[in-house]
Amino acid sequence: MADRKNQADLTATEKRNFVDAVLALKRSGRYDEFITTHNGFIMGDTDNGERVGHRSPSFLPWHRRFILQFEQALQTVNPSVTLPYWDWTADRTPRSSLWADDFLGGNGRSGDGRVTTGPFATGSGNWTMNIRVDGRTYLRRALGVGVRELPTRAEVDAVLAMPVYDAAPWNSASDGFRNNLEGWRGANLHNRVHVWVGGQMTTGVSPNDPVFWLHHCFIDKLWADWQRLHPTSSYVPTTGTPNVVDLNETMKPWNDVTPADMLDHTPHYTYA
Ligand code: CU1
Ligand code: CU1
């Protein structure tokens, strides 16, 4: 059973194994395929008006499937690797070990935001932006610039206490757990972290920054925590909702998995 750990608890060897597996997927081209998939599902999400990956109830099951497939790809390189999660309520400054040279590398430099340290710096020669939204081919960050503060534990706990998963109109105006966690409403949790990191993380090609996976792993953990706190609540809507993925409808681009299929993560991994 794969155990997903807090990144702050990883050993030096675990960090190296994770980074090496990410770099191997980049070399093979598989990493960029994940970026393409995410970018295709960032806004309206599909050609027929259905919202799948974001601004909709399926935000959580879509990303649970998406990052699970990435974890499985990492494991084809090294079976011991699991996705770490970044608890940004605890590791909330650019001085966190998350941003050290032996893991994700540091902040972008002033001026152009280019990341110049760590394994994903342009100078490493291993990390070129092939799937991009502008001409810049280097990883960029501006930690704490777009927004000064990461969400707090108190803000997270207030959202975890919400008993209803989601509500009509099932979009970025909805009340409920999903939309407050996604960040279109309330304290702004998930979206704010993308903005705090800056650079590619604020765009549809956000998986260009490997911190994307650690951020979404924590979002996934918070969903699992919410599920445990509210055992009688579950995914809604269940049926008959236009332009929204109901409980037993399949999600694009896979078309072989429903939100119902993703509710129980424990066959795939656990959280330490
Ligand atoms: Cu996303
Ligand atoms: Cu995200």
PDB file of C-alpha atoms and ligand atoms in Angstrom:
ATOM      1  CA  MET A   1       0.000   0.000   0.000  1.00  0.00           C
ATOM      2  CA  ALA A   2       1.382   3.308  -1.054  1.00  0.00           C
ATOM      3  CA  ASP A   3       1.646   5.754   1.799  1.00  0.00           C
ATOM      4  CA  ARG A   4       1.605   9.422   0.850  1.00  0.00           C
ATOM      5  CA  LYS A   5       3.707  11.471   3.274  1.00  0.00           C
ATOM      6  CA  ASN A   6       4.007  15.084   4.282  1.00  0.00           C
ATOM      7  CA  GLN A   7       6.884  16.494   2.216  1.00  0.00           C
ATOM      8  CA  ALA A   8       8.390  17.937   5.405  1.00  0.00           C
ATOM      9  CA  ASP A   9       8.901  14.371   6.648  1.00  0.00           C
ATOM     10  CA  LEU A  10      10.671  12.986   3.577  1.00  0.00           C
ATOM     11  CA  THR A  11      14.216  11.704   3.960  1.00  0.00           C
ATOM     12  CA  ALA A  12      16.960  12.947   1.676  1.00  0.00           C
ATOM     13  CA  THR A  13      16.726   9.669  -0.229  1.00  0.00           C
ATOM     14  CA  GLU A  14      12.959   9.973  -0.646  1.00  0.00           C
ATOM     15  CA  LYS A  15      13.334  13.499  -1.988  1.00  0.00           C
ATOM     16  CA  ARG A  16      15.990  12.392  -4.444  1.00  0.00           C
ATOM     17  CA  ASN A  17      13.908   9.443  -5.613  1.00  0.00           C
ATOM     18  CA  PHE A  18      10.905  11.677  -6.196  1.00  0.00           C
ATOM     19  CA  VAL A  19      12.926  14.269  -8.118  1.00  0.00           C
ATOM     20  CA  ASP A  20      14.686  11.600 -10.183  1.00  0.00           C
ATOM     21  CA  ALA A  21      11.381   9.964 -11.128  1.00  0.00           C
ATOM     22  CA  VAL A  22       9.903  13.336 -12.151  1.00  0.00           C
ATOM     23  CA  LEU A  23      12.960  14.059 -14.303  1.00  0.00           C
ATOM     24  CA  ALA A  24      12.713  10.622 -15.905  1.00  0.00           C
ATOM     25  CA  LEU A  25       9.075  11.271 -16.911  1.00  0.00           C
ATOM     26  CA  LYS A  26      10.130  14.635 -18.316  1.00  0.00           C
ATOM     27  CA  ARG A  27      12.823  12.994 -20.442  1.00  0.00           C
ATOM     28  CA  SER A  28      10.413  10.400 -21.802  1.00  0.00           C
ATOM     29  CA  GLY A  29       7.755  12.981 -22.725  1.00  0.00           C
ATOM     30  CA  ARG A  30       5.144  11.536 -20.377  1.00  0.00           C
ATOM     31  CA  TYR A  31       5.383  14.495 -18.018  1.00  0.00           C
ATOM     32  CA  ASP A  32       4.369  16.933 -20.747  1.00  0.00           C
ATOM     33  CA  GLU A  33       1.379  14.758 -21.637  1.00  0.00           C
ATOM     34  CA  PHE A  34       0.012  15.430 -18.140  1.00  0.00           C
ATOM     35  CA  ILE A  35       0.447  19.183 -18.655  1.00  0.00           C
ATOM     36  CA  THR A  36      -1.424  18.988 -21.962  1.00  0.00           C
ATOM     37  CA  THR A  37      -4.282  17.092 -20.308  1.00  0.00           C
ATOM     38  CA  HIS A  38      -4.572  19.622 -17.503  1.00  0.00           C
ATOM     39  CA  ASN A  39      -4.420  22.627 -19.808  1.00  0.00           C
ATOM     40  CA  GLY A  40      -7.209  21.172 -21.919  1.00  0.00           C
ATOM     41  CA  PHE A  41      -9.456  21.023 -18.877  1.00  0.00           C
ATOM     42  CA  ILE A  42      -8.709  24.269 -17.126  1.00  0.00           C
ATOM     43  CA  MET A  43     -11.587  26.584 -17.950  1.00  0.00           C
ATOM     44  CA  GLY A  44     -14.742  25.661 -19.843  1.00  0.00           C
ATOM     45  CA  ASP A  45     -13.181  22.234 -19.773  1.00  0.00           C
ATOM     46  CA  THR A  46     -14.989  20.716 -22.749  1.00  0.00           C
ATOM     47  CA  ASP A  47     -16.447  21.561 -26.113  1.00  0.00           C
ATOM     48  CA  ASN A  48     -20.063  20.932 -25.156  1.00  0.00           C
ATOM     49  CA  GLY A  49     -20.193  23.251 -22.171  1.00  0.00           C
ATOM     50  CA  GLU A  50     -19.807  20.582 -19.531  1.00  0.00           C
ATOM     51  CA  ARG A  51     -17.500  21.564 -16.685  1.00  0.00           C
ATOM     52  CA  VAL A  52     -15.235  18.743 -15.506  1.00  0.00           C
ATOM     53  CA  GLY A  53     -11.897  19.664 -13.958  1.00  0.00           C
ATOM     54  CA  HIS A  54     -12.572  23.000 -12.308  1.00  0.00           C
ATOM     55  CA  ARG A  55     -15.443  25.211 -11.121  1.00  0.00           C
ATOM     56  CA  SER A  56     -17.647  22.170 -10.705  1.00  0.00           C
ATOM     57  CA  PRO A  57     -18.393  19.304  -8.293  1.00  0.00           C
ATOM     58  CA  SER A  58     -16.012  17.018 -10.202  1.00  0.00           C
ATOM     59  CA  PHE A  59     -13.038  19.256  -9.345  1.00  0.00           C
ATOM     60  CA  LEU A  60     -12.112  16.857  -6.537  1.00  0.00           C
ATOM     61  CA  PRO A  61     -12.648  13.444  -8.206  1.00  0.00           C
ATOM     62  CA  TRP A  62     -11.120  14.731 -11.472  1.00  0.00           C
ATOM     63  CA  HIS A  63      -7.914  15.793  -9.732  1.00  0.00           C
ATOM     64  CA  ARG A  64      -7.900  12.645  -7.566  1.00  0.00           C
ATOM     65  CA  ARG A  65      -7.779  10.581 -10.754  1.00  0.00           C
ATOM     66  CA  PHE A  66      -5.339  12.941 -12.448  1.00  0.00           C
ATOM     67  CA  ILE A  67      -2.717  12.916  -9.699  1.00  0.00           C
ATOM     68  CA  LEU A  68      -3.192   9.167  -9.119  1.00  0.00           C
ATOM     69  CA  GLN A  69      -2.261   8.538 -12.749  1.00  0.00           C
ATOM     70  CA  PHE A  70       0.790  10.745 -12.308  1.00  0.00           C
ATOM     71  CA  GLU A  71       1.775   8.825  -9.177  1.00  0.00           C
ATOM     72  CA  GLN A  72       1.395   5.556 -11.073  1.00  0.00           C
ATOM     73  CA  ALA A  73       3.614   6.957 -13.841  1.00  0.00           C
ATOM     74  CA  LEU A  74       6.266   7.860 -11.251  1.00  0.00           C
ATOM     75  CA  GLN A  75       6.037   4.312  -9.920  1.00  0.00           C
ATOM     76  CA  THR A  76       6.857   2.875 -13.356  1.00  0.00           C
ATOM     77  CA  VAL A  77      10.216   4.615 -12.874  1.00  0.00           C
ATOM     78  CA  ASN A  78      10.654   3.778  -9.190  1.00  0.00           C
ATOM     79  CA  PRO A  79       8.024   1.635  -7.431  1.00  0.00           C
ATOM     80  CA  SER A  80       8.945   3.101  -4.034  1.00  0.00           C
ATOM     81  CA  VAL A  81       7.916   6.650  -4.961  1.00  0.00           C
ATOM     82  CA  THR A  82       4.616   8.130  -3.756  1.00  0.00           C
ATOM     83  CA  LEU A  83       3.247  11.639  -4.066  1.00  0.00           C
ATOM     84  CA  PRO A  84       4.206  13.842  -1.113  1.00  0.00           C
ATOM     85  CA  TYR A  85       1.792  16.488   0.061  1.00  0.00           C
ATOM     86  CA  TRP A  86       2.566  20.123   0.885  1.00  0.00           C
ATOM     87  CA  ASP A  87       0.720  21.304   3.976  1.00  0.00           C
ATOM     88  CA  TRP A  88       0.877  25.007   3.134  1.00  0.00           C
ATOM     89  CA  THR A  89      -0.774  25.900   6.440  1.00  0.00           C
ATOM     90  CA  ALA A  90       2.441  24.752   8.150  1.00  0.00           C
ATOM     91  CA  ASP A  91       5.217  25.284   5.576  1.00  0.00           C
ATOM     92  CA  ARG A  92       4.233  28.776   4.597  1.00  0.00           C
ATOM     93  CA  THR A  93       7.370  30.714   3.726  1.00  0.00           C
ATOM     94  CA  PRO A  94       9.936  30.705   0.894  1.00  0.00           C
ATOM     95  CA  ARG A  95      12.413  29.404   3.503  1.00  0.00           C
ATOM     96  CA  SER A  96      10.617  26.071   3.829  1.00  0.00           C
ATOM     97  CA  SER A  97      12.720  23.004   3.000  1.00  0.00           C
ATOM     98  CA  LEU A  98      10.228  22.414   0.180  1.00  0.00           C
ATOM     99  CA  TRP A  99      12.042  25.134  -1.779  1.00  0.00           C
ATOM    100  CA  ALA A 100      15.577  23.938  -1.053  1.00  0.00           C
ATOM    101  CA  ASP A 101      18.103  22.946  -3.712  1.00  0.00           C
ATOM    102  CA  ASP A 102      17.694  19.243  -2.940  1.00  0.00           C
ATOM    103  CA  PHE A 103      13.967  19.262  -3.626  1.00  0.00           C
ATOM    104  CA  LEU A 104      11.894  21.726  -5.693  1.00  0.00           C
ATOM    105  CA  GLY A 105      14.400  24.563  -5.872  1.00  0.00           C
ATOM    106  CA  GLY A 106      13.796  28.149  -4.857  1.00  0.00           C
ATOM    107  CA  ASN A 107      12.014  31.341  -5.726  1.00  0.00           C
ATOM    108  CA  GLY A 108      12.244  33.025  -9.108  1.00  0.00           C
ATOM    109  CA  ARG A 109      14.770  35.814  -9.497  1.00  0.00           C
ATOM    110  CA  SER A 110      13.592  39.393  -9.611  1.00  0.00           C
ATOM    111  CA  GLY A 111      12.868  40.783 -13.041  1.00  0.00           C
ATOM    112  CA  ASP A 112      11.829  37.760 -15.053  1.00  0.00           C
ATOM    113  CA  GLY A 113      10.873  35.315 -12.271  1.00  0.00           C
ATOM    114  CA  ARG A 114      13.210  32.634 -13.560  1.00  0.00           C
ATOM    115  CA  VAL A 115      13.920  29.796 -11.122  1.00  0.00           C
ATOM    116  CA  THR A 116      17.706  29.501 -10.966  1.00  0.00           C
ATOM    117  CA  THR A 117      18.256  26.921  -8.208  1.00  0.00           C
ATOM    118  CA  GLY A 118      17.474  23.258  -7.745  1.00  0.00           C
ATOM    119  CA  PRO A 119      16.682  20.407 -10.148  1.00  0.00           C
ATOM    120  CA  PHE A 120      14.047  22.352 -12.116  1.00  0.00           C
ATOM    121  CA  ALA A 121      16.107  25.441 -12.880  1.00  0.00           C
ATOM    122  CA  THR A 122      16.651  26.164 -16.558  1.00  0.00           C
ATOM    123  CA  GLY A 123      20.379  25.933 -15.997  1.00  0.00           C
ATOM    124  CA  SER A 124      20.017  22.297 -15.008  1.00  0.00           C
ATOM    125  CA  GLY A 125      19.206  21.538 -18.630  1.00  0.00           C
ATOM    126  CA  ASN A 126      16.469  19.124 -17.570  1.00  0.00           C
ATOM    127  CA  TRP A 127      13.417  21.330 -17.285  1.00  0.00           C
ATOM    128  CA  THR A 128      12.264  23.164 -20.409  1.00  0.00           C
ATOM    129  CA  MET A 129       8.680  24.422 -20.740  1.00  0.00           C
ATOM    130  CA  ASN A 130       7.491  22.633 -23.863  1.00  0.00           C
ATOM    131  CA  ILE A 131       3.782  23.030 -23.102  1.00  0.00           C
ATOM    132  CA  ARG A 132       3.423  26.734 -22.416  1.00  0.00           C
ATOM    133  CA  VAL A 133       1.099  29.691 -22.685  1.00  0.00           C
ATOM    134  CA  ASP A 134       3.722  32.198 -23.834  1.00  0.00           C
ATOM    135  CA  GLY A 135       7.220  32.247 -25.294  1.00  0.00           C
ATOM    136  CA  ARG A 136       9.060  31.754 -22.043  1.00  0.00           C
ATOM    137  CA  THR A 137      10.706  28.341 -21.821  1.00  0.00           C
ATOM    138  CA  TYR A 138      11.896  28.520 -18.197  1.00  0.00           C
ATOM    139  CA  LEU A 139      10.125  27.730 -14.940  1.00  0.00           C
ATOM    140  CA  ARG A 140       8.974  30.865 -13.128  1.00  0.00           C
ATOM    141  CA  ARG A 141       7.946  31.572  -9.531  1.00  0.00           C
ATOM    142  CA  ALA A 142       7.195  34.667  -7.479  1.00  0.00           C
ATOM    143  CA  LEU A 143       6.540  33.252  -4.025  1.00  0.00           C
ATOM    144  CA  GLY A 144       4.237  35.430  -1.953  1.00  0.00           C
ATOM    145  CA  VAL A 145       3.944  38.196  -4.552  1.00  0.00           C
ATOM    146  CA  GLY A 146       0.511  37.692  -6.143  1.00  0.00           C
ATOM    147  CA  VAL A 147      -0.896  37.192  -2.654  1.00  0.00           C
ATOM    148  CA  ARG A 148       1.096  37.649   0.539  1.00  0.00           C
ATOM    149  CA  GLU A 149      -0.206  34.919   2.817  1.00  0.00           C
ATOM    150  CA  LEU A 150      -0.994  31.254   2.329  1.00  0.00           C
ATOM    151  CA  PRO A 151      -4.228  29.955   3.892  1.00  0.00           C
ATOM    152  CA  THR A 152      -4.157  29.262   7.610  1.00  0.00           C
ATOM    153  CA  ARG A 153      -5.119  26.118   9.497  1.00  0.00           C
ATOM    154  CA  ALA A 154      -8.107  27.947  10.961  1.00  0.00           C
ATOM    155  CA  GLU A 155      -9.328  28.783   7.460  1.00  0.00           C
ATOM    156  CA  VAL A 156      -8.923  25.157   6.410  1.00  0.00           C
ATOM    157  CA  ASP A 157     -10.738  23.880   9.489  1.00  0.00           C
ATOM    158  CA  ALA A 158     -13.671  26.208   8.843  1.00  0.00           C
ATOM    159  CA  VAL A 159     -14.066  24.738   5.351  1.00  0.00           C
ATOM    160  CA  LEU A 160     -13.634  21.151   6.584  1.00  0.00           C
ATOM    161  CA  ALA A 161     -16.530  21.785   8.977  1.00  0.00           C
ATOM    162  CA  MET A 162     -18.953  22.466   6.102  1.00  0.00           C
ATOM    163  CA  PRO A 163     -21.316  19.481   5.975  1.00  0.00           C
ATOM    164  CA  VAL A 164     -22.618  19.797   2.391  1.00  0.00           C
ATOM    165  CA  TYR A 165     -20.352  18.715  -0.490  1.00  0.00           C
ATOM    166  CA  ASP A 166     -21.688  21.102  -3.120  1.00  0.00           C
ATOM    167  CA  ALA A 167     -24.828  22.963  -4.172  1.00  0.00           C
ATOM    168  CA  ALA A 168     -26.634  24.443  -7.159  1.00  0.00           C
ATOM    169  CA  PRO A 169     -25.710  26.143  -9.447  1.00  0.00           C
ATOM    170  CA  TRP A 170     -22.743  23.703  -9.230  1.00  0.00           C
ATOM    171  CA  ASN A 171     -20.132  26.224 -10.314  1.00  0.00           C
ATOM    172  CA  SER A 172     -17.862  28.946  -8.936  1.00  0.00           C
ATOM    173  CA  ALA A 173     -20.853  30.640  -7.275  1.00  0.00           C
ATOM    174  CA  SER A 174     -21.898  27.593  -5.239  1.00  0.00           C
ATOM    175  CA  ASP A 175     -21.941  27.331  -1.495  1.00  0.00           C
ATOM    176  CA  GLY A 176     -20.561  24.187   0.144  1.00  0.00           C
ATOM    177  CA  PHE A 177     -17.323  22.328   0.803  1.00  0.00           C
ATOM    178  CA  ARG A 178     -16.091  21.869  -2.774  1.00  0.00           C
ATOM    179  CA  ASN A 179     -16.328  25.493  -3.866  1.00  0.00           C
ATOM    180  CA  ASN A 180     -14.894  26.847  -0.619  1.00  0.00           C
ATOM    181  CA  LEU A 181     -11.982  24.412  -0.913  1.00  0.00           C
ATOM    182  CA  GLU A 182     -11.471  25.151  -4.601  1.00  0.00           C
ATOM    183  CA  GLY A 183     -11.400  28.799  -3.585  1.00  0.00           C
ATOM    184  CA  TRP A 184     -13.945  30.699  -5.633  1.00  0.00           C
ATOM    185  CA  ARG A 185     -15.798  31.462  -2.428  1.00  0.00           C
ATOM    186  CA  GLY A 186     -14.867  32.280   1.146  1.00  0.00           C
ATOM    187  CA  ALA A 187     -11.280  32.333   2.368  1.00  0.00           C
ATOM    188  CA  ASN A 188      -9.935  31.149  -1.028  1.00  0.00           C
ATOM    189  CA  LEU A 189      -7.909  28.021  -0.306  1.00  0.00           C
ATOM    190  CA  HIS A 190      -6.808  26.047  -3.415  1.00  0.00           C
ATOM    191  CA  ASN A 191      -6.775  28.952  -5.884  1.00  0.00           C
ATOM    192  CA  ARG A 192      -4.850  31.186  -3.518  1.00  0.00           C
ATOM    193  CA  VAL A 193      -1.976  28.701  -3.274  1.00  0.00           C
ATOM    194  CA  HIS A 194      -1.578  28.734  -7.069  1.00  0.00           C
ATOM    195  CA  VAL A 195      -1.394  32.545  -6.952  1.00  0.00           C
ATOM    196  CA  TRP A 196       1.026  32.533  -3.992  1.00  0.00           C
ATOM    197  CA  VAL A 197       3.499  30.395  -5.964  1.00  0.00           C
ATOM    198  CA  GLY A 198       3.079  32.528  -9.103  1.00  0.00           C
ATOM    199  CA  GLY A 199       4.614  31.883 -12.522  1.00  0.00           C
ATOM    200  CA  GLN A 200       3.203  28.911 -14.417  1.00  0.00           C
ATOM    201  CA  MET A 201       1.222  27.893 -11.334  1.00  0.00           C
ATOM    202  CA  THR A 202      -1.273  30.682 -12.087  1.00  0.00           C
ATOM    203  CA  THR A 203      -2.040  29.276 -15.548  1.00  0.00           C
ATOM    204  CA  GLY A 204      -3.601  26.222 -17.171  1.00  0.00           C
ATOM    205  CA  VAL A 205      -0.124  24.772 -17.622  1.00  0.00           C
ATOM    206  CA  SER A 206       0.408  24.813 -13.859  1.00  0.00           C
ATOM    207  CA  PRO A 207       1.803  21.227 -13.745  1.00  0.00           C
ATOM    208  CA  ASN A 208       4.956  22.664 -15.330  1.00  0.00           C
ATOM    209  CA  ASP A 209       5.862  23.438 -11.715  1.00  0.00           C
ATOM    210  CA  PRO A 210       6.278  20.138  -9.848  1.00  0.00           C
ATOM    211  CA  VAL A 211       4.836  21.798  -6.750  1.00  0.00           C
ATOM    212  CA  PHE A 212       1.478  21.386  -8.530  1.00  0.00           C
ATOM    213  CA  TRP A 213       1.449  17.694  -7.530  1.00  0.00           C
ATOM    214  CA  LEU A 214       2.276  18.398  -3.884  1.00  0.00           C
ATOM    215  CA  HIS A 215      -0.383  21.101  -3.714  1.00  0.00           C
ATOM    216  CA  HIS A 216      -3.066  18.903  -5.243  1.00  0.00           C
ATOM    217  CA  CYS A 217      -2.001  15.985  -3.083  1.00  0.00           C
ATOM    218  CA  PHE A 218      -2.801  18.138  -0.038  1.00  0.00           C
ATOM    219  CA  ILE A 219      -6.134  19.198  -1.587  1.00  0.00           C
ATOM    220  CA  ASP A 220      -6.859  15.498  -2.065  1.00  0.00           C
ATOM    221  CA  LYS A 221      -5.909  14.773   1.544  1.00  0.00           C
ATOM    222  CA  LEU A 222      -8.259  17.538   2.713  1.00  0.00           C
ATOM    223  CA  TRP A 223     -11.071  15.895   0.732  1.00  0.00           C
ATOM    224  CA  ALA A 224     -10.240  12.585   2.429  1.00  0.00           C
ATOM    225  CA  ASP A 225     -10.225  14.352   5.806  1.00  0.00           C
ATOM    226  CA  TRP A 226     -13.622  15.891   5.015  1.00  0.00           C
ATOM    227  CA  GLN A 227     -15.007  12.493   4.019  1.00  0.00           C
ATOM    228  CA  ARG A 228     -13.939  11.051   7.361  1.00  0.00           C
ATOM    229  CA  LEU A 229     -15.427  14.010   9.272  1.00  0.00           C
ATOM    230  CA  HIS A 230     -18.779  13.769   7.454  1.00  0.00           C
ATOM    231  CA  PRO A 231     -19.511  10.067   6.906  1.00  0.00           C
ATOM    232  CA  THR A 232     -23.154  10.706   6.027  1.00  0.00           C
ATOM    233  CA  SER A 233     -22.358  13.377   3.419  1.00  0.00           C
ATOM    234  CA  SER A 234     -21.256  12.514  -0.093  1.00  0.00           C
ATOM    235  CA  TYR A 235     -20.769  13.685  -3.633  1.00  0.00           C
ATOM    236  CA  VAL A 236     -23.606  15.597  -5.227  1.00  0.00           C
ATOM    237  CA  PRO A 237     -25.336  16.022  -7.645  1.00  0.00           C
ATOM    238  CA  THR A 238     -26.413  12.430  -8.074  1.00  0.00           C
ATOM    239  CA  THR A 239     -28.374  12.593 -11.329  1.00  0.00           C
ATOM    240  CA  GLY A 240     -29.894  14.654 -14.129  1.00  0.00           C
ATOM    241  CA  THR A 241     -27.826  17.852 -13.921  1.00  0.00           C
ATOM    242  CA  PRO A 242     -27.061  19.589 -17.242  1.00  0.00           C
ATOM    243  CA  ASN A 243     -23.407  20.494 -17.908  1.00  0.00           C
ATOM    244  CA  VAL A 244     -22.256  18.897 -14.648  1.00  0.00           C
ATOM    245  CA  VAL A 245     -20.752  15.462 -13.971  1.00  0.00           C
ATOM    246  CA  ASP A 246     -23.278  13.600 -11.829  1.00  0.00           C
ATOM    247  CA  LEU A 247     -22.189  10.914  -9.386  1.00  0.00           C
ATOM    248  CA  ASN A 248     -22.330   8.048 -11.879  1.00  0.00           C
ATOM    249  CA  GLU A 249     -21.408   9.849 -15.084  1.00  0.00           C
ATOM    250  CA  THR A 250     -17.986   9.340 -16.592  1.00  0.00           C
ATOM    251  CA  MET A 251     -15.360  12.071 -16.550  1.00  0.00           C
ATOM    252  CA  LYS A 252     -13.437  13.228 -19.600  1.00  0.00           C
ATOM    253  CA  PRO A 253     -10.815  12.700 -20.892  1.00  0.00           C
ATOM    254  CA  TRP A 254     -10.781   9.162 -19.510  1.00  0.00           C
ATOM    255  CA  ASN A 255     -14.447   8.244 -20.017  1.00  0.00           C
ATOM    256  CA  ASP A 256     -13.929   5.132 -17.902  1.00  0.00           C
ATOM    257  CA  VAL A 257     -14.187   6.593 -14.409  1.00  0.00           C
ATOM    258  CA  THR A 258     -17.007   8.305 -12.491  1.00  0.00           C
ATOM    259  CA  PRO A 259     -16.951  10.448  -9.362  1.00  0.00           C
ATOM    260  CA  ALA A 260     -18.433   7.439  -7.546  1.00  0.00           C
ATOM    261  CA  ASP A 261     -15.389   5.396  -8.550  1.00  0.00           C
ATOM    262  CA  MET A 262     -13.057   7.922  -6.933  1.00  0.00           C
ATOM    263  CA  LEU A 263     -14.799   8.385  -3.584  1.00  0.00           C
ATOM    264  CA  ASP A 264     -12.747   5.697  -1.827  1.00  0.00           C
ATOM    265  CA  HIS A 265      -9.037   6.385  -2.239  1.00  0.00           C
ATOM    266  CA  THR A 266      -7.895   3.621   0.124  1.00  0.00           C
ATOM    267  CA  PRO A 267      -7.523   0.893  -2.537  1.00  0.00           C
ATOM    268  CA  HIS A 268      -4.850   3.092  -4.129  1.00  0.00           C
ATOM    269  CA  TYR A 269      -3.013   4.872  -1.311  1.00  0.00           C
ATOM    270  CA  THR A 270      -3.280   6.119   2.249  1.00  0.00           C
ATOM    271  CA  TYR A 271      -2.203   9.327   3.966  1.00  0.00           C
ATOM    272  CA  ALA A 272       0.443   9.080   6.645  1.00  0.00           C
TER     273      ALA A 272
HETATM  274 CU   CU1 B   1      -6.389  21.687 -12.007  1.00  0.00          CU
HETATM  275 CU   CU1 B   2      -5.056  23.457  -8.717  1.00  0.00          CU
END
